[in-house]
Short mmCIF file of C-alpha atoms and ligand atoms in Angstrom, two decimals:
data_model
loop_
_atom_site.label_atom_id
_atom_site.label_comp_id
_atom_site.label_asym_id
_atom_site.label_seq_id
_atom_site.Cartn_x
_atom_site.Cartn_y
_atom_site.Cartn_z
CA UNK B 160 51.90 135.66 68.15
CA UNK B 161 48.65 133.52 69.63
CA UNK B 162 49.65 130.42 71.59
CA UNK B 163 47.55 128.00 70.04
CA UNK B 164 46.07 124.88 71.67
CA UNK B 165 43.87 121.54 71.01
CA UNK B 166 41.35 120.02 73.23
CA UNK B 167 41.78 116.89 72.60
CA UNK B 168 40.74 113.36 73.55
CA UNK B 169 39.72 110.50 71.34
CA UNK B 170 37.07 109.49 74.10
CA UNK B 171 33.44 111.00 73.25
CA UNK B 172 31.87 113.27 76.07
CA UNK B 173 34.90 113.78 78.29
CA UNK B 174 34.56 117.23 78.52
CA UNK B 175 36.09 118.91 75.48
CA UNK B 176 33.90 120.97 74.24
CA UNK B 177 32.82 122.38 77.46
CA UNK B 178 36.64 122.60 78.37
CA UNK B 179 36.84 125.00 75.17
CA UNK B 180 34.24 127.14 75.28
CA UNK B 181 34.41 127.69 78.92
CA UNK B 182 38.12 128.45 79.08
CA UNK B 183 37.79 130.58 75.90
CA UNK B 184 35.36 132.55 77.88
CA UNK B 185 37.56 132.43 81.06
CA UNK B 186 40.30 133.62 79.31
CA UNK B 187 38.68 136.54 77.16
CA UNK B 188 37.17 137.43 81.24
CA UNK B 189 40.94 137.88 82.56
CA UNK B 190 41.95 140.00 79.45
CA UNK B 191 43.03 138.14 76.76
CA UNK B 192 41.81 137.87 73.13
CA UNK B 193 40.71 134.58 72.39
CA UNK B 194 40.00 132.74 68.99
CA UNK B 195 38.08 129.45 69.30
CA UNK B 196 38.36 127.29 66.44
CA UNK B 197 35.51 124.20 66.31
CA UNK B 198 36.72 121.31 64.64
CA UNK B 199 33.84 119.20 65.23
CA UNK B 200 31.04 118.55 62.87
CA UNK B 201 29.01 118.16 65.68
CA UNK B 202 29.30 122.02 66.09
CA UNK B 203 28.89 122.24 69.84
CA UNK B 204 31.25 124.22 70.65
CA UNK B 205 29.43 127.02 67.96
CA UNK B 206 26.24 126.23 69.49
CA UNK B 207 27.93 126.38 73.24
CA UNK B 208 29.40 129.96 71.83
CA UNK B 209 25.87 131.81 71.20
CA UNK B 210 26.33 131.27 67.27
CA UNK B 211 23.93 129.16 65.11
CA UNK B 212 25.79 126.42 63.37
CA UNK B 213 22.69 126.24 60.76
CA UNK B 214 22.55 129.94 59.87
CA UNK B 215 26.95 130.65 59.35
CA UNK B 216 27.83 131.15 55.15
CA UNK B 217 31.38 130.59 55.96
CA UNK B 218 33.18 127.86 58.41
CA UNK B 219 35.92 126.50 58.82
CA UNK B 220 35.40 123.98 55.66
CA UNK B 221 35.52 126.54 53.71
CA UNK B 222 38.55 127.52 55.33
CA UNK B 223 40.11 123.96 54.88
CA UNK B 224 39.45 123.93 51.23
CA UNK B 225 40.75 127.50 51.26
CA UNK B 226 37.97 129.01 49.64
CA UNK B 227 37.68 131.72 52.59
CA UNK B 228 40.29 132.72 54.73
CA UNK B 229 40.30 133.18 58.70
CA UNK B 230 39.54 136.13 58.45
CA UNK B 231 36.29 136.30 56.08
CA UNK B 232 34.84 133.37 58.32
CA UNK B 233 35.16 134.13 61.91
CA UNK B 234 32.27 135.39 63.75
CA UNK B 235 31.38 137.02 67.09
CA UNK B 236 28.50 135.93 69.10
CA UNK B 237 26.13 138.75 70.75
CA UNK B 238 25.88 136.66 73.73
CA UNK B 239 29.15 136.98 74.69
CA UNK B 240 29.63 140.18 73.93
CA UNK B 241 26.81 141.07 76.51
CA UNK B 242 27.95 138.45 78.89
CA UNK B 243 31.66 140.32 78.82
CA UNK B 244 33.17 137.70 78.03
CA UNK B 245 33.54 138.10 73.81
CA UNK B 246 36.09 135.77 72.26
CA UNK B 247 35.79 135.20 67.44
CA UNK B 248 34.52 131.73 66.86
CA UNK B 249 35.67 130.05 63.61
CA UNK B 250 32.19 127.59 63.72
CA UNK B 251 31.85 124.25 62.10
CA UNK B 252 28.78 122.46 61.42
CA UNK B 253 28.29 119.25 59.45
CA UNK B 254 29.29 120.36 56.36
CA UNK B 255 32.74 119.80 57.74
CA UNK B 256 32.73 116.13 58.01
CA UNK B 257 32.63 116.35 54.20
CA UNK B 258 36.42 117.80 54.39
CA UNK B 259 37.74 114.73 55.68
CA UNK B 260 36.90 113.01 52.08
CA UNK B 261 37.26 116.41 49.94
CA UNK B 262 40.75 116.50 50.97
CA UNK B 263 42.09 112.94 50.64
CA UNK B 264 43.74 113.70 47.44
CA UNK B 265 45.06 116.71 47.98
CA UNK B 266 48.94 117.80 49.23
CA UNK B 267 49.59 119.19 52.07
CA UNK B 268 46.07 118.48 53.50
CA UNK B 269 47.15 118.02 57.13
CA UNK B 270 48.63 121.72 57.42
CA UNK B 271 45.69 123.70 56.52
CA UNK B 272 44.50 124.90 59.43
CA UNK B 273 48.05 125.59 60.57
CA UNK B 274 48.80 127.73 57.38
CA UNK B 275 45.25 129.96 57.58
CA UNK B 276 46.07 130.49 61.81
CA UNK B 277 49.32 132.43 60.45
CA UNK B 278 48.03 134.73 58.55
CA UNK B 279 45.27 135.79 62.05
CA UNK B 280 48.04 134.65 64.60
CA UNK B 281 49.09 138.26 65.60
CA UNK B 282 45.51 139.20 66.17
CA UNK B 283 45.13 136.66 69.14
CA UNK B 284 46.95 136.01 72.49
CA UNK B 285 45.41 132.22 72.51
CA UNK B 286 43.80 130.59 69.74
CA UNK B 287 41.71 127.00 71.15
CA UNK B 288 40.71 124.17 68.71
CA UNK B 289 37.89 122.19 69.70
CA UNK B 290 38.75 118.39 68.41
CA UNK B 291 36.05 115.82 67.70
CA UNK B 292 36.36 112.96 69.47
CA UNK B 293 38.61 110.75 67.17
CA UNK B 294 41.83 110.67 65.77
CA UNK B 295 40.73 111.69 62.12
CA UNK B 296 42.31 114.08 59.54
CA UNK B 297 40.65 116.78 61.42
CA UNK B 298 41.91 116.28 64.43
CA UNK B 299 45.51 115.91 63.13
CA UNK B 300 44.52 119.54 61.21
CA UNK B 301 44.22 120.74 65.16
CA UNK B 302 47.40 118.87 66.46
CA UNK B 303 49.70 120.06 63.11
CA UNK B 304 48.83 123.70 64.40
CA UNK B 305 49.09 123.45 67.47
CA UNK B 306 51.69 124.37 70.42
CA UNK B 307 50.47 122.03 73.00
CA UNK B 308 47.54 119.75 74.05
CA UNK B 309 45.26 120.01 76.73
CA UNK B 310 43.84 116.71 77.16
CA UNK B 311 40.89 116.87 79.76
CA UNK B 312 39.78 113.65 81.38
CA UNK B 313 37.17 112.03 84.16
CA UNK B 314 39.32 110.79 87.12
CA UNK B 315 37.62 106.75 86.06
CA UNK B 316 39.22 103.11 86.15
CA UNK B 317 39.55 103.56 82.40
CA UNK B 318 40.71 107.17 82.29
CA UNK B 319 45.12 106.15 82.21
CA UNK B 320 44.20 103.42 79.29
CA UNK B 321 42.33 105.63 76.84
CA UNK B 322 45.31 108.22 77.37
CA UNK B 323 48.00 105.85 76.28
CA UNK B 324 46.76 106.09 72.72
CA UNK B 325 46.49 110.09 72.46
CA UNK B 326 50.22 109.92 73.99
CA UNK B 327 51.26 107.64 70.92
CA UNK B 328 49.56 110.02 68.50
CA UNK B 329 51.04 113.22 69.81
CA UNK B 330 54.11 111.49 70.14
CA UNK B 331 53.67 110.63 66.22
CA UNK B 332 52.65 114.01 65.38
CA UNK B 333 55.89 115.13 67.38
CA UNK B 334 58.14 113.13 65.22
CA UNK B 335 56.74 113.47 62.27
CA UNK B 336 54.95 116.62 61.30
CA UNK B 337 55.03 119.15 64.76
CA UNK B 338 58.00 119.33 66.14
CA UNK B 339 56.15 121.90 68.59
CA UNK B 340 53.81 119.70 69.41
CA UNK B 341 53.78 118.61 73.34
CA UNK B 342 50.83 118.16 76.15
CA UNK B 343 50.69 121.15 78.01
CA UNK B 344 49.23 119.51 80.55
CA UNK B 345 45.99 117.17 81.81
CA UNK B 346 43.03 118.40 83.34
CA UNK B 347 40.83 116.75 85.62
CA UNK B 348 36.98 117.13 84.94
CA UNK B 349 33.33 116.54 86.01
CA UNK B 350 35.35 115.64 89.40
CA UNK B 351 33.64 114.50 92.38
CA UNK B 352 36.10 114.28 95.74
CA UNK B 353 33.66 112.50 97.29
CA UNK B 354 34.12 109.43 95.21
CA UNK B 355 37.02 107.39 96.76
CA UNK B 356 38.20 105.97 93.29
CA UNK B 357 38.35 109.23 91.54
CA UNK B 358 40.60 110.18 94.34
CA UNK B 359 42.71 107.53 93.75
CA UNK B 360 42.70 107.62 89.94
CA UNK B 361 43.93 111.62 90.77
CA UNK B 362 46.61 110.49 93.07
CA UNK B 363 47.48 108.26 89.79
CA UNK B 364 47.46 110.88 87.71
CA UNK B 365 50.11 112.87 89.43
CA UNK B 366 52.19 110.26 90.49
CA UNK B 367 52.72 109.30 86.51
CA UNK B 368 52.66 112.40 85.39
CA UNK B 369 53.63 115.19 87.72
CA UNK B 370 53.45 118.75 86.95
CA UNK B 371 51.88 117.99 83.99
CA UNK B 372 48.42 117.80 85.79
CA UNK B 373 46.77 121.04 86.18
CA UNK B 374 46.28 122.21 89.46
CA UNK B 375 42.98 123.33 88.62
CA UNK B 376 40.06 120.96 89.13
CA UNK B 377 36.65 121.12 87.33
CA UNK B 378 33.94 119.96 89.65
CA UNK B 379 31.11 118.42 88.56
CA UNK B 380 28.71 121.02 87.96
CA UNK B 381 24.77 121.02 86.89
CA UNK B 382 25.36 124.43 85.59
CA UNK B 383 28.03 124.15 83.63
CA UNK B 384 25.89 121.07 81.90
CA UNK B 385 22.53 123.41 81.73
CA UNK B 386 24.36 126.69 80.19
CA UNK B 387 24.58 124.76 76.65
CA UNK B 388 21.28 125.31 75.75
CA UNK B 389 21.26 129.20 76.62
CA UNK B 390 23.80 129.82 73.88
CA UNK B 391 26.34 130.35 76.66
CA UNK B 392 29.60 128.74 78.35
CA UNK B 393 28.99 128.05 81.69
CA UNK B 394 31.36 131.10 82.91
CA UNK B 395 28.83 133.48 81.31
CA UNK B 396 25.93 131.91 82.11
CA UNK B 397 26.07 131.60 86.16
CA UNK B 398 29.76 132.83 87.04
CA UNK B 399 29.44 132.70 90.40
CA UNK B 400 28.54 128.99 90.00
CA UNK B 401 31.51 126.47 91.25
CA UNK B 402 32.33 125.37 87.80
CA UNK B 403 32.39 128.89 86.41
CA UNK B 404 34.88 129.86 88.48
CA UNK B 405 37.08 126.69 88.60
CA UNK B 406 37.20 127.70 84.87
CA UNK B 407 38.19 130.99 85.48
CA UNK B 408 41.18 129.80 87.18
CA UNK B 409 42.32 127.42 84.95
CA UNK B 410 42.25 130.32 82.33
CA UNK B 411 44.64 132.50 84.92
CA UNK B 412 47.11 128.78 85.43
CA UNK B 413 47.31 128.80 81.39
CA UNK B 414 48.42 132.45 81.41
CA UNK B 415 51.34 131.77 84.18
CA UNK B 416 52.12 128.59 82.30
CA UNK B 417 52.36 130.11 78.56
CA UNK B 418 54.57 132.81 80.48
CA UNK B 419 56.73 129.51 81.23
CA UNK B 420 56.59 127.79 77.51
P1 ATP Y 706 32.25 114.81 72.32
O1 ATP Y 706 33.29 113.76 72.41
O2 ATP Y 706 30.91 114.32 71.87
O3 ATP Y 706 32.72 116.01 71.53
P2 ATP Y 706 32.98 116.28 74.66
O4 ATP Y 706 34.22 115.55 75.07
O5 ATP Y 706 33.15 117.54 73.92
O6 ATP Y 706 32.01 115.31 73.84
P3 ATP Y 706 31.16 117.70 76.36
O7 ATP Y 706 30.17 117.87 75.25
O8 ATP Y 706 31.94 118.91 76.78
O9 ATP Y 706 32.15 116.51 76.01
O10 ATP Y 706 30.48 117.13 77.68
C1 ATP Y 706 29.68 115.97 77.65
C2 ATP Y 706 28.46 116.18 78.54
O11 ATP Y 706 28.88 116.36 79.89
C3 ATP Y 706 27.68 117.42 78.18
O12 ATP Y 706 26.32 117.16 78.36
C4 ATP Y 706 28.17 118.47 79.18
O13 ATP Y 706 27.21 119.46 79.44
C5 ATP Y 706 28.45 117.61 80.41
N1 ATP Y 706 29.53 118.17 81.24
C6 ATP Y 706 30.78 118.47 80.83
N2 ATP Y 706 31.52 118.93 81.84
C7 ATP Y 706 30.73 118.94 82.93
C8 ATP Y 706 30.90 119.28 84.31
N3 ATP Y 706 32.08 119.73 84.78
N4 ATP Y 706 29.85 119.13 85.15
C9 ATP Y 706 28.66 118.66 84.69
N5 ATP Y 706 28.43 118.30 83.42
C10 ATP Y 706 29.45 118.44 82.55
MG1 MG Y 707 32.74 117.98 71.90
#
């Protein structure tokens, strides 16, 4: 059975989506097989995958309103295949946002996701959801299925206050609708040593909350920002690059920690 995890942050352009895609990537490179699920309208993370958000007949809204299952709507993306690093992609484009107000009226409408990820579950060993940046309907579709959170984040003055508010939700979503749910663990992004206060705001960061910060860092990393628009995560596109292979680690401390879980 997959272990199956959100990205997830309410704050826009943390780092999700690149989090996703590049540790989907990581961890299809050291073995394992990997759905990515994007829950984003925005489709980035389909984009970021090699796959045209414009040109897929099924996504995951049509998995949502269960008129396709997993199954019929996942795709694989050439570029990744050549790249080695191949992982399915269940893609999302803006068609999506329409589920949010499709399924107001209609039971159950927070377990979807979680009910079509059974029936594909044995296929994977990790399935990653890709969450917009808000805590909509959507996103509690991603946190309902999930086993854990990994909630990336820029080491900034504000970085502690936007995270109290996640907490509360998964802490919600814990009580009343996951039991499963719990944050697997923070990890620290676009980070620059160099910069005393992001230092500090690390130091913060483990102080409050321990083990629970990665030990992998992501630097800051042009390439990892330029490999977007080639259709490719960074780990494909340049993996001898810094951020490529601070990814590829952080796919290797997920494997030792699900081991643990
Ligand atoms: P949104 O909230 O809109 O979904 P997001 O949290 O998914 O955003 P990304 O799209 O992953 O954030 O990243 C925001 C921007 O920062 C992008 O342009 C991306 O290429 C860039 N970026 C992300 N991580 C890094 C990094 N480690 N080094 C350099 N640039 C990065
Ligand atoms: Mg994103």
């Amino acid at each position: 059975m997959a272990k199956i995890f959100c990205v997830a942050n309410q704050k826009g352009g943390v780092g999700k989506t690149t989090t996703t895609v590049n540790l989907a990537a990581g961890l299809a490179k050291v073995g394992q097989r990997v759905l990515m699920v994007d829950l984003d309208p925005q489709g980035n993370a389909t984009m970021g995958s090699g796959v045209d958000k414009r040109q897929l007949k099924l996504t995951l809204y049509d998995v949502l309103l269960e008129s396709a299952s997993i199954a019929e709507a996942r795709v694989k993306s050439d570029k990744l295949i050549e790249g080695g690093c191949s992982y399915d992609i269940l893609g999302a484009n803006r068609e999506l946002a329409g589920a949010e107000v499709e399924l107001v009226d209609v039971e159950r409408r927070e377990r979807r996701l979680k009910e079509a990820l059974a029936k594909v579950s044995d296929e994977y060993d990790f399935v990653l959801i890709d969450c917009p940046p808000s805590l909509s309907m959507l996103t509690l579709n991603g946190l309902c299925s999930a086993h854990g959170v990994i909630v990336p984040m820029q080491c900034e003055y504000f970085a502690l206050e936007g995270l109290t508010d996640l907490v509360n939700t998964i802490k919600q979503v814990h009580a009343n609708l996951n039991p499963d749910l719990q944050i697997i663990g923070l990890l620290r992004v676009m980070f620059d040593p160099r910069i005393t206060l992001q230092a500090q705001v690390s130091d913060q960061l483990k102080a409050h909350f321990g083990d629970k910060v990665f030990d992998a860092v992501i630097p800051r990393n042009v390439r990892l920002a330029e490999a977007p628009s080639y259709g490719v995560p960074g780990v494909v596109f340049d993996p001898a690059s810094k951020g490529a292979q601070s990814f590829v680690s952080f796919a290797q401390e997920m494997v030792d920690r699900i081991q643990k879980m």
